[in-house]
Coordinates of C-alpha atoms (C1' of nucleotides) in Angstrom, one line a residue:
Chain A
X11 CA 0.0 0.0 0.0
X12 CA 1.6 3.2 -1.0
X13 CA 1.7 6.1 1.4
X14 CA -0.9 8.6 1.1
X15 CA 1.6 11.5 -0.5
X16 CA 2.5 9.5 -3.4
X17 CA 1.7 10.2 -7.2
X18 CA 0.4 8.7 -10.1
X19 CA 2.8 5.6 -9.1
X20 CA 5.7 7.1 -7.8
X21 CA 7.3 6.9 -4.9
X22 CA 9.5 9.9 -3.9
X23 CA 11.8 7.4 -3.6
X24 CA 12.1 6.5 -7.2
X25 CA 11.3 10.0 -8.6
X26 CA 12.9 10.5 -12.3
X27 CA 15.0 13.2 -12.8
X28 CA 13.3 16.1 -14.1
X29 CA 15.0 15.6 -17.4
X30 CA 12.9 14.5 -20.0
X31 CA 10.1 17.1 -19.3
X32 CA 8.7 18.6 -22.4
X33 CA 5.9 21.6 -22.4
X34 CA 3.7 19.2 -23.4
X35 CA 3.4 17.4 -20.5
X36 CA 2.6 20.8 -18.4
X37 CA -0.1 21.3 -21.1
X38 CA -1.4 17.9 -20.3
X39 CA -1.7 18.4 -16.3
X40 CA -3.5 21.4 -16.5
X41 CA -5.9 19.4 -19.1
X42 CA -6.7 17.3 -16.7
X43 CA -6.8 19.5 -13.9
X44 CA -9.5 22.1 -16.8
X45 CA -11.4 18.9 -17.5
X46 CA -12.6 17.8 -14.2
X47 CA -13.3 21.2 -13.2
X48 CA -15.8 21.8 -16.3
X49 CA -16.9 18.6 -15.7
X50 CA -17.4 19.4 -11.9
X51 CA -19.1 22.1 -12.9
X52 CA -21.5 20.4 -15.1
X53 CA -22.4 18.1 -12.8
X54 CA -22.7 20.6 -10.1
X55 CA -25.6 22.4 -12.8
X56 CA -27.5 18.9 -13.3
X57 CA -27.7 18.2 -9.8
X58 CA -28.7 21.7 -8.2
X59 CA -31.9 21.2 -8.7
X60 CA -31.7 18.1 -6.0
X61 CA -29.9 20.6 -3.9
X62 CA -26.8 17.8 -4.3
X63 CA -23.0 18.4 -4.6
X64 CA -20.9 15.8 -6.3
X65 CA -19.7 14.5 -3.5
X66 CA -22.6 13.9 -1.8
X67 CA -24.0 12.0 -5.3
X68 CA -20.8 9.9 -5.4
X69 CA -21.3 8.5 -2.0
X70 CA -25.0 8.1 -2.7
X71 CA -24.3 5.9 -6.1
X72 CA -21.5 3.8 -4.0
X73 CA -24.0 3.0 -1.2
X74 CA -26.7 2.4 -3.3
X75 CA -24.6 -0.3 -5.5
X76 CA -22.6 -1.6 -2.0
X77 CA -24.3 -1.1 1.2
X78 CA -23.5 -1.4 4.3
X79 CA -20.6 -0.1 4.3
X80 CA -18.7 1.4 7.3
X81 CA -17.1 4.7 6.6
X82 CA -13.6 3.4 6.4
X83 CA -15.1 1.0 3.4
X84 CA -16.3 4.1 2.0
X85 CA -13.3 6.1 2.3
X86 CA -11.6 3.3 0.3
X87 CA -14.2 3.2 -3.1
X88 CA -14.4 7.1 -3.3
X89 CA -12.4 9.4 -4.7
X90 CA -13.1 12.3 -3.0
X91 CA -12.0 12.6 1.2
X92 CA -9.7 10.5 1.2
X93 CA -9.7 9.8 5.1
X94 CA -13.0 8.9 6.8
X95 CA -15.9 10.9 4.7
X96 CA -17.4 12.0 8.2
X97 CA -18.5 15.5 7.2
X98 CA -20.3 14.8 3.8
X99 CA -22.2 11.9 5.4
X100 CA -23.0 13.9 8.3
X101 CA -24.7 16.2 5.9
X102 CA -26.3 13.7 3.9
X103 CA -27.3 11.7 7.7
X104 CA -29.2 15.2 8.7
X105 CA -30.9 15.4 5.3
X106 CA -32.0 12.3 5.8
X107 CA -31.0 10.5 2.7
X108 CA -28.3 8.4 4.9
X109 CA -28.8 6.4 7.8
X110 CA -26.2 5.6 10.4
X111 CA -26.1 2.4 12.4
X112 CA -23.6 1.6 15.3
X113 CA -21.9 -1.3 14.9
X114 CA -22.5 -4.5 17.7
X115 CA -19.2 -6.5 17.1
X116 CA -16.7 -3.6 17.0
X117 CA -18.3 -0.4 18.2
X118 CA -15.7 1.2 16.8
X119 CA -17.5 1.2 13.3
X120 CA -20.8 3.1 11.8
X121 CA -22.5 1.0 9.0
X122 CA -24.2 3.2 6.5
X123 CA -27.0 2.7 4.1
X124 CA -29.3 4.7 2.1
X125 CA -32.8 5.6 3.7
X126 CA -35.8 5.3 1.6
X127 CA -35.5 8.9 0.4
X128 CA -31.9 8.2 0.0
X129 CA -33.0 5.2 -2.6
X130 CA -35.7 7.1 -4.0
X131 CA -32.9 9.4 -5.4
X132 CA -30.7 6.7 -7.0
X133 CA -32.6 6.6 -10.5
X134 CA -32.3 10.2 -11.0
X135 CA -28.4 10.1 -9.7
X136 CA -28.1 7.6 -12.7
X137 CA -29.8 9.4 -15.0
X138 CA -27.5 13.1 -14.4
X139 CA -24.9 10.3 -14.5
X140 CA -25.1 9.1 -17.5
X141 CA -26.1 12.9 -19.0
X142 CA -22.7 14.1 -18.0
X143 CA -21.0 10.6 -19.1
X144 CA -22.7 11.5 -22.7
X145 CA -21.7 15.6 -22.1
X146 CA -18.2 14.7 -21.2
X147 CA -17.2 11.8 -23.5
X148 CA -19.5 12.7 -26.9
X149 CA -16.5 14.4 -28.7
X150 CA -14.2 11.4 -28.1
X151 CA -14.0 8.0 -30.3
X152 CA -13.9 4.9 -28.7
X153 CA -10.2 4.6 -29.3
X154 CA -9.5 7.6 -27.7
X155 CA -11.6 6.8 -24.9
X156 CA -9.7 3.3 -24.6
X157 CA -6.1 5.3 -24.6
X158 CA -7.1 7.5 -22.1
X159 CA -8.4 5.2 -19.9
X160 CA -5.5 2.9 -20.1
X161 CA -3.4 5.7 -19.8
X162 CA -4.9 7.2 -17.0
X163 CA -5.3 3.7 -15.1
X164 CA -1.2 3.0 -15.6
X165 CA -1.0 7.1 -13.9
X166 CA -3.1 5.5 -11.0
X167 CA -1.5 2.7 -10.5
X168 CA -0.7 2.7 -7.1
X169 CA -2.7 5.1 -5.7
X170 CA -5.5 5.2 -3.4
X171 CA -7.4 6.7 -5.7
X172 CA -6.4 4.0 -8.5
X173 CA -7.2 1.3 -6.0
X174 CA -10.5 3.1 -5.0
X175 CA -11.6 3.3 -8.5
X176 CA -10.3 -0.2 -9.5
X177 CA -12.2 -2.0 -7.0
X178 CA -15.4 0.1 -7.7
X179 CA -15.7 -0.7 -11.4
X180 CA -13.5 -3.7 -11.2
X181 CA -13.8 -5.2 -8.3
Chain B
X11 CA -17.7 32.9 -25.4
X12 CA -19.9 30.4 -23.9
X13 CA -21.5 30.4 -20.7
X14 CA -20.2 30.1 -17.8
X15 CA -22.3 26.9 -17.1
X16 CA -21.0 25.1 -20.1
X17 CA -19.0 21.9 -19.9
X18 CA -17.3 20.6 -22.2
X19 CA -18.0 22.2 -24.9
X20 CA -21.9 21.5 -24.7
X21 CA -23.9 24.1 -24.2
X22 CA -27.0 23.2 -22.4
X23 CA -29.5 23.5 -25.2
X24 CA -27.3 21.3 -27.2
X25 CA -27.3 18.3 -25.2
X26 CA -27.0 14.8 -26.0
X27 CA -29.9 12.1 -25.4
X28 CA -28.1 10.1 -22.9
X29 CA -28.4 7.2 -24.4
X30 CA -25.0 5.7 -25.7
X31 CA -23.4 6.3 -22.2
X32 CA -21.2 2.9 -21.2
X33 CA -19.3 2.3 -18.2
X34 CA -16.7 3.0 -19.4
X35 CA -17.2 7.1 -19.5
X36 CA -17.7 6.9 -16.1
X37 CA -14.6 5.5 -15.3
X38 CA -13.2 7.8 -17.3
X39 CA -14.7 10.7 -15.5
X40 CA -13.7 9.1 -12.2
X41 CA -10.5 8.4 -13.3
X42 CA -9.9 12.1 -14.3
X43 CA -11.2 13.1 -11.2
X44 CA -8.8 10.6 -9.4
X45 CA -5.8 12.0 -11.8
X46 CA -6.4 15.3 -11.2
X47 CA -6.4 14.8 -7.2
X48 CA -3.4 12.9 -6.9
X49 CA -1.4 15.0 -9.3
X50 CA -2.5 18.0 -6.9
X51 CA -1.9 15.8 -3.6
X52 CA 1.6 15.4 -5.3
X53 CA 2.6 18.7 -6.2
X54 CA 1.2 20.2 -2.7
X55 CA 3.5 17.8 -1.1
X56 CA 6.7 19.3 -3.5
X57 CA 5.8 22.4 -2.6
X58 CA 5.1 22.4 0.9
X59 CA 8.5 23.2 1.5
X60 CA 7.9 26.9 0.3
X61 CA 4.9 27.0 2.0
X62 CA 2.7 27.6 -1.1
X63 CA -0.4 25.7 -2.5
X64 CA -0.2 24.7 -6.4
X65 CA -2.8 27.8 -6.6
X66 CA -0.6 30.2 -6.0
X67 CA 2.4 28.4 -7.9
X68 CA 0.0 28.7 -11.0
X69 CA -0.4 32.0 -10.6
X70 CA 3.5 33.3 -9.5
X71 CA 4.1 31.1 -12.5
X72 CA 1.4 32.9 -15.1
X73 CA 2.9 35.7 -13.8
X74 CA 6.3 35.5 -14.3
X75 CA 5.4 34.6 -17.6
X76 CA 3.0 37.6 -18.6
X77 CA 3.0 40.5 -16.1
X78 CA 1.8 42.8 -16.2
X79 CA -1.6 41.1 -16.0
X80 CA -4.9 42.8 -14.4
X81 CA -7.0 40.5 -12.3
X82 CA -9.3 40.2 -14.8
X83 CA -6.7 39.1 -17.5
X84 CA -4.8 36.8 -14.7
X85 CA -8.1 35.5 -14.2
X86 CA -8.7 34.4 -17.5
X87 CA -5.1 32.9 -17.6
X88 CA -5.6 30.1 -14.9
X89 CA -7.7 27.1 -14.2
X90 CA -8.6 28.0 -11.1
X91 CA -10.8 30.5 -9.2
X92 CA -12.9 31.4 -12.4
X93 CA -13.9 35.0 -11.6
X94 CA -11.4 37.6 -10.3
X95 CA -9.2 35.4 -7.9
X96 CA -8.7 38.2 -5.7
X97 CA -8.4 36.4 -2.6
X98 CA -5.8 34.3 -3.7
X99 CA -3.6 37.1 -5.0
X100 CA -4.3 39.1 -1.7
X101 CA -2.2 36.3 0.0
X102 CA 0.1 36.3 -2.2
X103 CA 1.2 39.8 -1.8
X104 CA 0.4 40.2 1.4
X105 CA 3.1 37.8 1.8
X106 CA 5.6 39.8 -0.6
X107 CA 5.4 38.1 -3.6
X108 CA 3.2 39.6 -5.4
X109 CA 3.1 43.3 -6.1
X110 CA -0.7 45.1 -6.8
X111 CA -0.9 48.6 -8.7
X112 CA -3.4 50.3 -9.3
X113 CA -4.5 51.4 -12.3
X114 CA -3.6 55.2 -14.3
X115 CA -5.7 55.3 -16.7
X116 CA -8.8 52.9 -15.6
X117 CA -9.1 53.0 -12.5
X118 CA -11.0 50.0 -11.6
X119 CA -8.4 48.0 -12.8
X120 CA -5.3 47.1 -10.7
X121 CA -2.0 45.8 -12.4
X122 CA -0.2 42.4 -10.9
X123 CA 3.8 42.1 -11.2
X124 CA 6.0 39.6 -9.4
X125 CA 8.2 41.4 -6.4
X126 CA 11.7 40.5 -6.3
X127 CA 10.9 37.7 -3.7
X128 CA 8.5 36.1 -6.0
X129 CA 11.0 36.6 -9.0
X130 CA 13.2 34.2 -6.8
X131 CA 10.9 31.5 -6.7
X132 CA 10.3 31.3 -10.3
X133 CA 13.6 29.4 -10.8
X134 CA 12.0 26.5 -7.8
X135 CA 9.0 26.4 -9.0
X136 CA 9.4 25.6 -12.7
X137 CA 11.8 23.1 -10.9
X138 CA 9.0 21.6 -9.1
X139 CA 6.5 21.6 -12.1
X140 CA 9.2 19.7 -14.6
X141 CA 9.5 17.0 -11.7
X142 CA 5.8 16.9 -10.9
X143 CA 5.3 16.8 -14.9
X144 CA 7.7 13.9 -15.0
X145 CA 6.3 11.8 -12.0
X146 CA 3.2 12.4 -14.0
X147 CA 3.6 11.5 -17.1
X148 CA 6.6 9.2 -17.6
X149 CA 4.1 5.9 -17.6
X150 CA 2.8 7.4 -20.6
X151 CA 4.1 6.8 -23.9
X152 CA 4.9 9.6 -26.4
X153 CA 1.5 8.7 -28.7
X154 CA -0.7 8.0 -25.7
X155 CA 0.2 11.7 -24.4
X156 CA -0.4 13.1 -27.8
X157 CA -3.6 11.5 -27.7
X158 CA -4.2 12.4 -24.7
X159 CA -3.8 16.0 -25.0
X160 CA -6.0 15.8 -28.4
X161 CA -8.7 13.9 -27.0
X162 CA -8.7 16.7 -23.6
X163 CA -8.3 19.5 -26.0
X164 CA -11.6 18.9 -28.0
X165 CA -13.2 18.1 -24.9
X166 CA -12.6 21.2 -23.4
X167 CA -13.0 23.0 -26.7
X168 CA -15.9 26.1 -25.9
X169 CA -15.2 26.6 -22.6
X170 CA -13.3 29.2 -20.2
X171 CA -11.3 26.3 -19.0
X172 CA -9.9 25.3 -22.3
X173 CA -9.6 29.4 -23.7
X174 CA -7.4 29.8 -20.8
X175 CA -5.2 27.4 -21.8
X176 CA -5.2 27.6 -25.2
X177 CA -4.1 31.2 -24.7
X178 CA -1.5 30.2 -22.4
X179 CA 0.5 27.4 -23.9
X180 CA -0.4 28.4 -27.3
X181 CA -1.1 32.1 -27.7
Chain C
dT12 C1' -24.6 66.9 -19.4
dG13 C1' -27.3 63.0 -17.8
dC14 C1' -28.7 58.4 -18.3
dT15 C1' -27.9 53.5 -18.8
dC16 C1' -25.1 49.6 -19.1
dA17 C1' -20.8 46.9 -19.0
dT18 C1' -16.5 45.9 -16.7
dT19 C1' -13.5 45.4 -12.8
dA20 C1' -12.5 44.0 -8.3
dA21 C1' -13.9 42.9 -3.7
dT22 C1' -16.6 40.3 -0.5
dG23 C1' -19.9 37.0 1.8
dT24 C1' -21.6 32.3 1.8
dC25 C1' -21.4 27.5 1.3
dA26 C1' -19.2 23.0 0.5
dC27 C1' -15.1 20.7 -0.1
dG28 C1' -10.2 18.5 0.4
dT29 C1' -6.2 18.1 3.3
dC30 C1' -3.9 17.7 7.3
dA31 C1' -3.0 17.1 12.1
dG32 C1' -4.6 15.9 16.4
dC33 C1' -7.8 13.4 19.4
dA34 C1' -10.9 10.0 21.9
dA35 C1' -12.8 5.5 21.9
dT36 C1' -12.4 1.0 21.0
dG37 C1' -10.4 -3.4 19.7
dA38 C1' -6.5 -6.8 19.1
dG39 C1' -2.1 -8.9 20.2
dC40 C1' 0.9 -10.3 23.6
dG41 C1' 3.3 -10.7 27.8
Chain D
dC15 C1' -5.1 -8.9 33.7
dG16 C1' -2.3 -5.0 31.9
dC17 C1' 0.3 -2.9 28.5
dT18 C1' 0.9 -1.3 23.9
dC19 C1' -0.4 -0.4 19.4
dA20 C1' -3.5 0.0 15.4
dT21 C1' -8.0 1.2 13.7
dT22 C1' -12.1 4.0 13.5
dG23 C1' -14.4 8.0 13.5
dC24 C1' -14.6 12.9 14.8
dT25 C1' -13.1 17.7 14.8
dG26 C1' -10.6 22.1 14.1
dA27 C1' -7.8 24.9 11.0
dC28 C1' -6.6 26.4 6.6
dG29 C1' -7.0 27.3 1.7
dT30 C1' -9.5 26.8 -2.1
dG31 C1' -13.6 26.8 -5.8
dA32 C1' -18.3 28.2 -7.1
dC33 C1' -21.6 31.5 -7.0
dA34 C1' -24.1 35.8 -6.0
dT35 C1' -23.9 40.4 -4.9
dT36 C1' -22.0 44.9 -4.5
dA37 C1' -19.3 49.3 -5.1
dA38 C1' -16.6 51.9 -8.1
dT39 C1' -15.5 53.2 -12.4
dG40 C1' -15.7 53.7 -17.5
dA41 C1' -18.0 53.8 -22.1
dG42 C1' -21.8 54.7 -25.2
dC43 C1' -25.4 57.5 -26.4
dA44 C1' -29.2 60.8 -26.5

DNA sequence: TGCTCATTAATGTCACGTCAGCAATGAGCG
DNA sequence: CGCTCATTGCTGACGTGACATTAATGAGCA
């Protein structure tokens, strides 16, 4: 398991030196970094009207596809927070759409699921889902899509966040 | 220009039927997301040392590259902080490295120049982006980045994001 | 000139993401 | 049992990022 300041792979151990850097690959961070803002944005747009932030959808789609899951679990399949997710559960908890049970065996832990108002959201999650999915990825072919995911998987791998995301959609 | 609420390139009248969405897109979102953070996780770490966020990095960087810049312009320059990132830059010179002056001719506007202690970082910093840019992308092969960059490019083609960069790596 | 409208910058509000530090609990081991 | 250590979840501090609003100024036009 790598430790939690590492990148894309790398350990600062084994860091390259800075030789082979073209402008190219600046140009390409700050891609990345551009395109999930817009895309933060957009989803932030489609789900305003639910009075949701992307977070708080994320977490709702994991628990709806995985529950129970203690919030440790769920600090390992999301992206976002990557210690324990207390706050943005605590929000959804309050809302309602998130319930929070104590644990018998270890009392330690907090099992979360989704309430029935929490569930009643999920279809409508999935359908902004897939809206941005089609927003997002309409202007790229399937090849490019494959590339970039490979490419971007290989950057992860790793990570937290690559092993978050590869037990979500792979796992 | 397009709206500010525009991702990607769609605006909102323009949208797809979400229909051909696959899984894969959402990975690919996720995985952007995922890239994005650990890149960011990374570089905070690098430059911790100097005690400045990759925020203000961009923007002594933009800087040292184009002043004099108005907020407005600067704003338009950078990823982050969309509007006028005033708040940023006010930490930034109130801790000497950035220098604000205001305006002759219109006086709304306020011009931004590096100070001689933020000249002296510019050497570390573009130190720090070519090793961040390296831990980043040396997974990658040449033609995946090119590809890469394309695919992100086209994606981001319409939006403020993507007119910011365009301007600044290739204007 | 006087009016209206656009632009620039600043600010208040909200929700995160990161980090460090903490309390409670559980597990391993003598 | 008693000690130590790891894990779990919580909380405060800090710096963004997004958005809306406001104040000051400039530009266009009758």
């Amino acid at each position: 398991m790598p430790a939690a300041n590492t990148v894309v792979g790398v350990s600062p151990e084994e860091q390259l030196p800075a030789g082979a850097t073209t402008q190219e690959d600046t140009e390409l961070r700050y891609l990345l970094l551009a395109a999930q803002r817009e895309g933060a944005r957009y989803m932030s747009g489609q789900l305003r009207a639910l009075n949701l932030t992307p977070a708080q959808a994320e977490i709702i789609l994991v628990l709806a596809q995985r529950e129970p899951l203690t919030l440790a679990e769920l600090g390992r399949l999301i992206v976002c927070e990557s210690n324990s997710p207390s706050r943005i559960v605590d929000t959804l908890v309050k809302r309602g759409m998130v319930s929070r049970t104590p644990g018998q065996v270890d009392r330690r832990v907090v099992y979360l699921g989704l309430t029935e108002q929490g569930q009643e959201l999920v279809p409508k999650l999935q359908e902004i889902d897939a809206a941005v999915d089609a927003a997002a990825a309409f202007r790229l072919s399937s090849d490019e899509k494959q590339v970039m995911i490979r490419g971007l998987r290989r950057m992860l791998d790793g990570t937290v966040s690559g092993a978050a995301l590869a037990t979500r959609f792979h796992g």
